[in-house]
PDB file of C-alpha atoms in Angstrom:
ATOM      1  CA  UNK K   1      38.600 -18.340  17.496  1.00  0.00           C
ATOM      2  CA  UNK K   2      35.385 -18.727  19.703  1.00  0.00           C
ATOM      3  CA  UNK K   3      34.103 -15.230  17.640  1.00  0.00           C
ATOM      4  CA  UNK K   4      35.122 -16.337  14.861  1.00  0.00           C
ATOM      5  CA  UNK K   5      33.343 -19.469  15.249  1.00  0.00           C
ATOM      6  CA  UNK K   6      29.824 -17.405  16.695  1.00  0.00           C
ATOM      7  CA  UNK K   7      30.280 -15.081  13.590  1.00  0.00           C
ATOM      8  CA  UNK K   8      30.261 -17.713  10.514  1.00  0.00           C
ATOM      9  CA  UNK K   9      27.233 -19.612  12.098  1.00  0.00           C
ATOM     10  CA  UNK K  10      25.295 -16.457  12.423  1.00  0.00           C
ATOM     11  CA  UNK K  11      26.210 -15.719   9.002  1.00  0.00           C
ATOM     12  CA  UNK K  12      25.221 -19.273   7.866  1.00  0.00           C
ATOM     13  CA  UNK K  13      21.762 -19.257   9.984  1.00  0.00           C
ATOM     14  CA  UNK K  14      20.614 -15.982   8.422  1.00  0.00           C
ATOM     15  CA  UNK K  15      21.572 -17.220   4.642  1.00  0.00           C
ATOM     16  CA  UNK K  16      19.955 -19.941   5.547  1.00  0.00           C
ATOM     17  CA  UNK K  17      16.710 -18.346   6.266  1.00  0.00           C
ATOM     18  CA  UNK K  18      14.032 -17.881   3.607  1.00  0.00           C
ATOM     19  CA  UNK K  19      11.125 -15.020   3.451  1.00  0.00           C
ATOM     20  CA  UNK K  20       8.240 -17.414   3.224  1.00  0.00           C
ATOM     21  CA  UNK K  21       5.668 -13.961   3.741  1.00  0.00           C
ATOM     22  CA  UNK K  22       3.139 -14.485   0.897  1.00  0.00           C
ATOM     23  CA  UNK K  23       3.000 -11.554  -1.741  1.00  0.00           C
ATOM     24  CA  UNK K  24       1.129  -8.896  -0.543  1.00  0.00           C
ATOM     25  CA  UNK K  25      -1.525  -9.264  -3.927  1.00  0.00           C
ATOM     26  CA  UNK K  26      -1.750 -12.972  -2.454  1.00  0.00           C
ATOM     27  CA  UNK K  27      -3.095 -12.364   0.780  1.00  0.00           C
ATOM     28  CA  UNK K  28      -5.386  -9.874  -1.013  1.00  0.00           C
ATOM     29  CA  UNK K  29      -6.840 -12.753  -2.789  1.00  0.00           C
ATOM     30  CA  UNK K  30      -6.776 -15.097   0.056  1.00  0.00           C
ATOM     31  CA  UNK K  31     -10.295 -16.939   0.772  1.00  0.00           C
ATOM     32  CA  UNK K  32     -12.950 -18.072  -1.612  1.00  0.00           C
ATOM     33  CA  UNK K  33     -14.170 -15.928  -4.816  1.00  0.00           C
ATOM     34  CA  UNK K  34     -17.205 -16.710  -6.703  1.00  0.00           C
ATOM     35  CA  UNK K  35     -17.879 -16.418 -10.286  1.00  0.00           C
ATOM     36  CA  UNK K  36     -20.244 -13.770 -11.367  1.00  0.00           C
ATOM     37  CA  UNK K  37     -20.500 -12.043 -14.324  1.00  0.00           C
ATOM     38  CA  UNK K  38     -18.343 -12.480 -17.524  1.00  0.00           C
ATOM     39  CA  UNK K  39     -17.057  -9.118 -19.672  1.00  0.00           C
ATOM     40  CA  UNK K  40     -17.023  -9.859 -23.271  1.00  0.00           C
ATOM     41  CA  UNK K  41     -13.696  -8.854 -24.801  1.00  0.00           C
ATOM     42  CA  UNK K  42     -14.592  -8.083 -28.221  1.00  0.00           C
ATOM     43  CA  UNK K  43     -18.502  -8.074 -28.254  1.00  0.00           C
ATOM     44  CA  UNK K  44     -20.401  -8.015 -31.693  1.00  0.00           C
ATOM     45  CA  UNK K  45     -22.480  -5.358 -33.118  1.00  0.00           C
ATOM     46  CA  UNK K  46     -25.452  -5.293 -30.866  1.00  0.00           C
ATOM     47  CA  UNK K  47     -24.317  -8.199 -29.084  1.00  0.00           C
ATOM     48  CA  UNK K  48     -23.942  -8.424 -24.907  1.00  0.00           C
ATOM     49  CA  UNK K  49     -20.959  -7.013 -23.009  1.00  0.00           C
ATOM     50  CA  UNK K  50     -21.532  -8.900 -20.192  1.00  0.00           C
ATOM     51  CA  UNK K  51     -22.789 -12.770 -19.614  1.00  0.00           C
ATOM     52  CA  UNK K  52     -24.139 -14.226 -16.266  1.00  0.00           C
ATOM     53  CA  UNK K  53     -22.498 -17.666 -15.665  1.00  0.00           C
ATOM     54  CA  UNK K  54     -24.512 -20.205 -16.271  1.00  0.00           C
ATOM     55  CA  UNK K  55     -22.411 -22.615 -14.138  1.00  0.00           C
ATOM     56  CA  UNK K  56     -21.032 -21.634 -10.651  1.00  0.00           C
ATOM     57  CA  UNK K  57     -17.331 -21.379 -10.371  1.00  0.00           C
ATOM     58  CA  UNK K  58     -15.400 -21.301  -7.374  1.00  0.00           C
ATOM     59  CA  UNK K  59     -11.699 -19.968  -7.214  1.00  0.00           C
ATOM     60  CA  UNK K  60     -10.325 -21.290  -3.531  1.00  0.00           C
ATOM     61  CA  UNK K  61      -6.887 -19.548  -2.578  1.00  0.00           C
ATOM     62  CA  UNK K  62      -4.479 -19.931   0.450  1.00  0.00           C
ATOM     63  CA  UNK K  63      -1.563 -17.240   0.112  1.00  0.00           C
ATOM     64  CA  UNK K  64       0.496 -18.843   2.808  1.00  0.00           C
ATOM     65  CA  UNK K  65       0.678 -21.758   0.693  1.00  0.00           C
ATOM     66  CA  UNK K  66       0.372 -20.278  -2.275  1.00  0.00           C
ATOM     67  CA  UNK K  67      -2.283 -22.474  -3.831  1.00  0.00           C
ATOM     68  CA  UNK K  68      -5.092 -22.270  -5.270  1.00  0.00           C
ATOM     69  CA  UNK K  69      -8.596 -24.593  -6.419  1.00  0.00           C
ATOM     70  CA  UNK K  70     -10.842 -23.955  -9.057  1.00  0.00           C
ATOM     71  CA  UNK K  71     -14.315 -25.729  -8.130  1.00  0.00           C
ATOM     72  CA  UNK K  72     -16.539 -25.759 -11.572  1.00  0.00           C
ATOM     73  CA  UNK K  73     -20.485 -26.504 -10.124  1.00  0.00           C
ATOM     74  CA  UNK K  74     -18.961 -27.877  -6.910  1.00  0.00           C
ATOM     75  CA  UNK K  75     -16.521 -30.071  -8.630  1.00  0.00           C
ATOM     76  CA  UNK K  76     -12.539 -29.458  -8.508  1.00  0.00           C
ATOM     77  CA  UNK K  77     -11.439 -28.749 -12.087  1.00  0.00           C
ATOM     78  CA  UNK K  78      -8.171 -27.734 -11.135  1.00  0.00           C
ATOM     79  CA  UNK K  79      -5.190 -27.181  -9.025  1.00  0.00           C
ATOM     80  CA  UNK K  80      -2.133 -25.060  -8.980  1.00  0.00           C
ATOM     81  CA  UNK K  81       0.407 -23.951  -7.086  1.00  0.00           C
ATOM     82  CA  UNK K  82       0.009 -19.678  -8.088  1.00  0.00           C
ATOM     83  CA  UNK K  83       2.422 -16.697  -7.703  1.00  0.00           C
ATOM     84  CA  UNK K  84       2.317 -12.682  -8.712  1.00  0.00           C
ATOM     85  CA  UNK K  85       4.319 -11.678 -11.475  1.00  0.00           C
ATOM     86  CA  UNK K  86       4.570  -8.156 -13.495  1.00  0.00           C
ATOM     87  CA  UNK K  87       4.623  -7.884 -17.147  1.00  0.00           C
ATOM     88  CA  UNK K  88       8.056  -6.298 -17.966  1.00  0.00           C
ATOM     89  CA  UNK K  89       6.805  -5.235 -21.077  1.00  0.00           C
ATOM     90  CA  UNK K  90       4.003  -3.211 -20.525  1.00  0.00           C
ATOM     91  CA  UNK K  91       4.044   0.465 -21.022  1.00  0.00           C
ATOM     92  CA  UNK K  92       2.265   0.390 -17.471  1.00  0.00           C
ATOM     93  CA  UNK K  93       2.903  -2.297 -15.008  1.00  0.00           C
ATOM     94  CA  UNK K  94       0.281  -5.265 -14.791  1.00  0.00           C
ATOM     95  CA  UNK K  95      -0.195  -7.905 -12.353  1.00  0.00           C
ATOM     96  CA  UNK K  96       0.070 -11.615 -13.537  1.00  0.00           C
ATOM     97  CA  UNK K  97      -1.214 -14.475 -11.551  1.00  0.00           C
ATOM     98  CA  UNK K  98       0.682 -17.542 -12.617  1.00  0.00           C
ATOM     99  CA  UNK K  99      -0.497 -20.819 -12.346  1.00  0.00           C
ATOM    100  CA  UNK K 100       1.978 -22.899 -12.204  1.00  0.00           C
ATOM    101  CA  UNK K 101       0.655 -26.388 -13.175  1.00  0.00           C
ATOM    102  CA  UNK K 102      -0.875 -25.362 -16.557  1.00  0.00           C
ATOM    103  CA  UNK K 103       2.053 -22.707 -17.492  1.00  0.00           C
ATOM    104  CA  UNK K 104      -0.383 -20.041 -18.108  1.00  0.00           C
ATOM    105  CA  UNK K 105      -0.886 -16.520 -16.375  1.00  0.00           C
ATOM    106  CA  UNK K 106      -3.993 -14.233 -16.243  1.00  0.00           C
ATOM    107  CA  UNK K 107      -3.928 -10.519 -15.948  1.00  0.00           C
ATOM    108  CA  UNK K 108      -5.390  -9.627 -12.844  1.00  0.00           C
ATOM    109  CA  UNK K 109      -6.754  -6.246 -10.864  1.00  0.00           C
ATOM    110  CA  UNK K 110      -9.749  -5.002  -8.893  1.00  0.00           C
ATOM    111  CA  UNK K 111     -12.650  -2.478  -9.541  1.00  0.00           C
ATOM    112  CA  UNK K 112     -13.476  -0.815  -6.457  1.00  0.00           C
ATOM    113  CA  UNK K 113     -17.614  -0.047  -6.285  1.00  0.00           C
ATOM    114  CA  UNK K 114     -18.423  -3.242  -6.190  1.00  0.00           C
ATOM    115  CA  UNK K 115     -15.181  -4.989  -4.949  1.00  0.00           C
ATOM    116  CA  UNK K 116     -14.446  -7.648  -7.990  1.00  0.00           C
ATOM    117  CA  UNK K 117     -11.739  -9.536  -8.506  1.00  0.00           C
ATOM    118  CA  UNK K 118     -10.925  -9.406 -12.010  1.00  0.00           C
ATOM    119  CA  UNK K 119      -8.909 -12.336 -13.609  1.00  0.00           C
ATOM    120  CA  UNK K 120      -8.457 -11.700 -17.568  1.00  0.00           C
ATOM    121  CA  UNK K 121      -8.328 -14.780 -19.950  1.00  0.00           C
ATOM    122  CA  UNK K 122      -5.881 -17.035 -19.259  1.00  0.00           C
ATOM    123  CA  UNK K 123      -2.989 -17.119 -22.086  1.00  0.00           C
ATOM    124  CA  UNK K 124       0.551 -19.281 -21.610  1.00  0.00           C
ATOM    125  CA  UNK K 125       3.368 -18.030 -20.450  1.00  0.00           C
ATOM    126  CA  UNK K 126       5.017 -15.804 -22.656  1.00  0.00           C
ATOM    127  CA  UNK K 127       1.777 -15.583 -25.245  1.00  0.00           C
ATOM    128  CA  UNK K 128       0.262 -12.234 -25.281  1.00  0.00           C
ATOM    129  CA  UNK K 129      -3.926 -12.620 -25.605  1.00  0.00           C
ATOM    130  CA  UNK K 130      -5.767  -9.417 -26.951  1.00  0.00           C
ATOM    131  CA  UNK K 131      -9.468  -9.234 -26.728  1.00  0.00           C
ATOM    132  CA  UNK K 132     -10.137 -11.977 -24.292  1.00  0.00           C
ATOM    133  CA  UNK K 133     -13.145 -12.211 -22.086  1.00  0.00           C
ATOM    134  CA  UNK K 134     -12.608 -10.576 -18.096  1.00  0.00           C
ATOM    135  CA  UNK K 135     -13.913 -12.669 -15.679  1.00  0.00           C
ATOM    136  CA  UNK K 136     -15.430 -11.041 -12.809  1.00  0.00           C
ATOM    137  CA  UNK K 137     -15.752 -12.766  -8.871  1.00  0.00           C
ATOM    138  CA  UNK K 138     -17.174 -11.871  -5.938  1.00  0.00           C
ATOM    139  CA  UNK K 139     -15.469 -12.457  -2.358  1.00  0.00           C
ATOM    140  CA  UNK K 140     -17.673 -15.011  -0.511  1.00  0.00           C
ATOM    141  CA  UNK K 141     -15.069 -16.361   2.476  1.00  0.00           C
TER     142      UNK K 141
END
């Protein structure tokens, strides 16, 4: 009976514990990124293919919390709980970064010579965007 006993609170303890160990793609991004260039999706004829920001943007994230701030010339434009999701539907897998509060998800990835984090235009949930802008930041913290 005693073993018995020992054996279904084990078994309850270790259901009852969670994995709270942030996404690995979250601690990537953990720390402060800073806005700074902008690739234009679908540029015109003779037009730019990249803008400079003329505004400084701050993206703010803590992976163990999985948060993150957006800071828009030092103010705080907006706040959201975030987590990494793959697009099912893709021929090739792509990262999402879901923001919670505003149901939306970017596409996200990295270029490697010069390390960028690159966030693609927001779309909602479940919306597919085509020839949005790439927005490219800069790891500062």
């Amino acid at each position: 009976m005693k073993t018995t006993l020992i054996v279904i609170c084990t078994i309850l303890f270790l259901a009852s514990c969670t994995n709270t160990a942030p996404d690995p793609l979250l601690n990537e991004l953990n720390g402060e990124w800073k806005l700074v260039k902008i690739g234009v999706g679908f540029p015109s004829p003779q037009g730019p293919t990249e803008l400079q920001p003329e505004y400084e943007e701050i993206l703010s994230f803590n992976a163990s919390k999985g948060s993150y701030t957006r800071t828009k010339d030092g103010k705080v434009v907006e706040k959201s709980d975030v987590s990494i999701s793959s697009d099912e539907k893709a021929t090739y897998q792509k990262d999402m970064l879901v923001f919670e509060e505003s149901k939306t998800y970017s596409f996200i990835s990295f270029t490697e010579t010069p390390r960028y984090l690159v966030l693609y235009q927001p779309a909602p949930i479940g919306a597919v965007l085509a020839d949005g802008n790439s927005f490219f930041y800069e790891k500062v913290k």
